[in-house]
CSV table of C-alpha atoms in Angstrom, one decimal:
chain,number,residue,atom,x,y,z
A,25,MET,CA,-53.0,-17.0,41.8
A,26,GLU,CA,-51.5,-13.6,42.3
A,27,ASN,CA,-53.7,-10.8,43.5
A,28,LEU,CA,-54.1,-8.2,40.8
A,29,THR,CA,-54.8,-4.5,41.4
A,30,GLU,CA,-58.0,-3.2,39.9
A,31,LYS,CA,-56.0,-1.3,37.3
A,32,GLU,CA,-54.3,-4.6,36.3
A,33,LYS,CA,-57.6,-6.3,36.1
A,34,MET,CA,-59.0,-3.5,33.9
A,35,LEU,CA,-56.1,-3.7,31.5
A,36,ALA,CA,-56.3,-7.5,31.4
A,37,GLY,CA,-60.0,-7.3,30.3
A,38,GLU,CA,-61.2,-8.8,33.5
A,39,LEU,CA,-64.0,-7.5,35.8
A,40,TYR,CA,-62.8,-4.6,37.9
A,41,ALA,CA,-64.1,-2.1,40.4
A,42,PRO,CA,-64.1,1.3,38.7
A,43,GLU,CA,-64.5,3.1,42.0
A,44,ASP,CA,-61.1,1.9,43.1
A,45,LYS,CA,-59.1,4.7,44.7
A,46,GLU,CA,-56.2,4.4,42.2
A,47,LEU,CA,-58.5,4.3,39.2
A,48,HIS,CA,-60.6,7.1,40.5
A,49,ALA,CA,-57.4,9.3,41.0
A,50,LEU,CA,-56.2,8.4,37.5
A,51,HIS,CA,-59.6,9.3,36.0
A,52,LEU,CA,-59.6,12.6,37.8
A,53,LYS,CA,-56.1,13.4,36.5
A,54,ALA,CA,-57.2,12.7,32.9
A,55,GLU,CA,-60.3,14.7,33.4
A,56,SER,CA,-58.3,17.7,34.6
A,57,LYS,CA,-56.0,17.4,31.6
A,58,PHE,CA,-58.7,17.2,29.0
A,59,GLU,CA,-60.7,20.0,30.6
A,60,LYS,CA,-57.6,22.3,30.4
A,61,TYR,CA,-57.0,21.0,26.8
A,62,ASN,CA,-60.5,21.9,25.8
A,63,LYS,CA,-60.1,25.5,27.0
A,64,ILE,CA,-56.9,26.2,25.0
A,65,PRO,CA,-57.7,28.5,22.1
A,66,ALA,CA,-57.1,27.0,18.6
A,67,LYS,CA,-54.6,29.8,17.8
A,68,LYS,CA,-52.3,28.4,20.5
A,69,ALA,CA,-51.5,25.3,18.4
A,70,LYS,CA,-48.2,24.5,20.1
A,71,LYS,CA,-49.7,24.6,23.5
A,72,ARG,CA,-52.6,22.4,22.4
A,73,ASP,CA,-50.2,20.0,20.7
A,74,LYS,CA,-48.1,19.6,23.9
A,75,ALA,CA,-51.2,19.2,26.1
A,76,ILE,CA,-52.8,16.4,24.0
A,77,LYS,CA,-49.5,14.6,23.7
A,78,ASN,CA,-49.2,14.8,27.5
A,79,LEU,CA,-52.6,13.2,27.9
A,80,PHE,CA,-52.2,10.3,25.4
A,81,GLY,CA,-50.0,7.3,26.1
A,82,LYS,CA,-48.2,7.5,22.7
A,83,THR,CA,-48.5,9.7,19.6
A,84,GLY,CA,-46.9,10.4,16.3
A,85,LYS,CA,-45.3,13.9,15.8
A,86,LYS,CA,-48.2,15.3,13.8
A,87,ILE,CA,-51.6,14.9,15.4
A,88,ILE,CA,-54.6,17.2,15.6
A,89,VAL,CA,-57.5,16.7,18.0
A,90,GLU,CA,-60.2,19.3,17.8
A,91,THR,CA,-62.1,20.3,20.9
A,92,PRO,CA,-64.1,19.2,22.8
A,93,PHE,CA,-62.4,15.9,23.4
A,94,TYR,CA,-63.1,13.4,26.2
A,95,CYS,CA,-61.6,10.2,27.5
A,96,ASP,CA,-61.4,8.0,30.7
A,97,TYR,CA,-57.6,7.8,31.3
A,98,GLY,CA,-55.7,9.0,28.3
A,99,PHE,CA,-52.6,6.9,29.0
A,100,ASN,CA,-54.3,3.9,27.2
A,101,ILE,CA,-54.6,5.8,23.9
A,102,GLU,CA,-52.0,5.4,21.2
A,103,VAL,CA,-52.3,7.2,17.9
A,104,GLY,CA,-49.9,7.1,15.0
A,105,GLU,CA,-48.4,9.8,12.8
A,106,ASN,CA,-50.8,12.1,10.9
A,107,PHE,CA,-53.8,11.5,13.2
A,108,PHE,CA,-56.8,13.8,13.1
A,109,ALA,CA,-59.9,13.7,15.4
A,110,ASN,CA,-62.6,16.2,14.6
A,111,TYR,CA,-65.0,17.9,17.1
A,112,GLY,CA,-66.7,15.9,19.8
A,113,CYS,CA,-64.5,12.8,19.9
A,114,ILE,CA,-64.9,10.5,22.9
A,115,ILE,CA,-62.5,7.7,23.6
A,116,LEU,CA,-63.4,5.5,26.6
A,117,ASP,CA,-60.0,4.0,27.2
A,118,VAL,CA,-60.4,1.6,30.1
A,119,ASN,CA,-58.4,-0.7,27.9
A,120,LYS,CA,-55.9,-0.1,25.2
A,121,VAL,CA,-57.1,1.9,22.2
A,122,LYS,CA,-54.5,1.8,19.4
A,123,ILE,CA,-55.0,3.8,16.2
A,124,GLY,CA,-52.6,3.6,13.3
A,125,LYS,CA,-51.0,6.2,11.1
A,126,ASN,CA,-52.9,8.4,8.7
A,127,CYS,CA,-56.2,8.0,10.4
A,128,PHE,CA,-59.0,10.5,10.4
A,129,LEU,CA,-62.0,10.6,12.7
A,130,ALA,CA,-65.0,12.8,11.6
A,131,PRO,CA,-67.1,14.7,14.2
A,132,ASN,CA,-68.7,12.9,17.1
A,133,VAL,CA,-66.9,9.6,16.8
A,134,GLY,CA,-67.2,7.4,19.9
A,135,ILE,CA,-64.6,4.7,20.5
A,136,TYR,CA,-65.7,2.7,23.6
A,137,SER,CA,-63.4,0.0,25.1
A,138,ALA,CA,-65.5,0.1,28.2
A,139,THR,CA,-68.4,-2.3,28.7
A,140,HIS,CA,-70.5,-3.8,31.4
A,141,PRO,CA,-71.3,-7.5,32.3
A,142,VAL,CA,-74.1,-9.0,30.4
A,143,ARG,CA,-75.4,-10.9,33.5
A,144,ALA,CA,-77.6,-8.6,35.6
A,145,GLU,CA,-76.3,-10.0,38.9
A,146,GLU,CA,-72.8,-9.0,37.9
A,147,ARG,CA,-73.8,-5.5,36.8
A,148,TYR,CA,-75.5,-4.8,40.1
A,149,LEU,CA,-72.2,-5.4,41.8
A,150,GLY,CA,-70.9,-2.3,40.2
A,151,VAL,CA,-68.1,-4.0,38.3
A,152,GLU,CA,-67.1,-3.2,34.7
A,153,LEU,CA,-64.7,-4.5,32.1
A,154,GLY,CA,-62.9,-3.2,29.0
A,155,LEU,CA,-61.7,-4.8,25.8
A,156,PRO,CA,-59.0,-3.4,23.6
A,157,ILE,CA,-59.7,-1.7,20.3
A,158,THR,CA,-57.3,-1.5,17.4
A,159,ILE,CA,-57.7,0.6,14.3
A,160,GLY,CA,-55.2,0.0,11.5
A,161,ASP,CA,-53.4,2.5,9.3
A,162,ASN,CA,-55.0,4.8,6.7
A,163,CYS,CA,-58.6,4.6,8.1
A,164,TRP,CA,-61.4,7.1,7.8
A,165,ILE,CA,-64.1,6.9,10.4
A,166,GLY,CA,-67.2,8.8,9.4
A,167,ALA,CA,-69.3,11.2,11.5
A,168,GLY,CA,-71.2,9.8,14.4
A,169,VAL,CA,-69.6,6.3,14.2
A,170,VAL,CA,-69.6,4.1,17.3
A,171,ILE,CA,-66.8,1.5,17.7
A,172,CYS,CA,-67.6,-1.1,20.3
A,173,PRO,CA,-65.3,-2.9,22.8
A,174,GLY,CA,-63.0,-5.5,21.5
A,175,VAL,CA,-63.1,-4.5,17.8
A,176,THR,CA,-60.2,-4.6,15.5
A,177,ILE,CA,-60.4,-2.6,12.3
A,178,GLY,CA,-57.9,-3.5,9.5
A,179,ASP,CA,-55.9,-1.1,7.3
A,180,ASN,CA,-57.3,1.1,4.6
A,181,VAL,CA,-60.9,1.0,5.9
A,182,VAL,CA,-63.6,3.5,5.5
A,183,VAL,CA,-66.5,3.4,8.0
A,184,GLY,CA,-69.6,5.2,6.8
A,185,ALA,CA,-71.2,7.9,8.9
A,186,GLY,CA,-73.6,6.8,11.7
A,187,SER,CA,-72.3,3.2,11.6
A,188,VAL,CA,-72.0,1.0,14.7
A,189,VAL,CA,-69.0,-1.3,14.5
A,190,CYS,CA,-69.5,-4.3,16.8
A,191,LYS,CA,-67.4,-6.9,14.9
A,192,ASP,CA,-63.9,-7.0,13.5
A,193,VAL,CA,-63.5,-5.4,10.1
A,194,GLU,CA,-61.0,-6.8,7.5
A,195,SER,CA,-58.6,-4.5,5.6
A,196,ASN,CA,-59.4,-2.7,2.4
A,197,VAL,CA,-63.2,-2.4,2.7
A,198,VAL,CA,-65.9,0.2,3.2
A,199,VAL,CA,-68.4,-0.7,5.9
A,200,ALA,CA,-71.6,1.0,6.9
A,201,GLY,CA,-74.8,0.4,8.8
A,202,ASN,CA,-76.0,-0.8,12.2
A,203,PRO,CA,-74.4,-3.2,12.6
A,204,ALA,CA,-71.7,-2.2,10.2
A,205,LYS,CA,-71.3,-4.6,7.2
A,206,VAL,CA,-69.0,-4.6,4.2
A,207,ILE,CA,-70.6,-2.6,1.4
A,208,LYS,CA,-67.6,-2.3,-0.9
A,209,ARG,CA,-64.1,-3.9,-1.3
A,210,LEU,CA,-61.3,-1.5,-2.1
């Protein structure tokens, strides 16, 4: 079997060492970018737009991300056209986070692809892993929602405020609660 870099392991959803020099440097680069982004005044919309697009891996033309915003690497984040993230968004993107077009995130949404091993003896080794997250088109994610690693949310979904999404969500539904469950079909 071929030896993978820690970055390759991370993106493959395998256990990896987060203190790896390459990953540490990439995280510091992202941190520098979002720290600068968070300091750009709202009245300098073009400068903000350029800065956030420089941080993310792929974006649509029209996106708005209110400050403060935080992430792990940035390059693993892909957002579609007409994306809006309100204040206090955190995206832990140790694995791919793909968000479709016409999606809106209310304040304080957390999208966490990062996780830790369940087995204590693995956690104590200092390794981590990440699982991809996909959010379909035309979704509205309510205030304070947490989206857990490995979750796929379909198209046209509304996630109620304060929900914890830890399982896949089918298209055309409203989900809410902890854990989030379907409360209405659209």
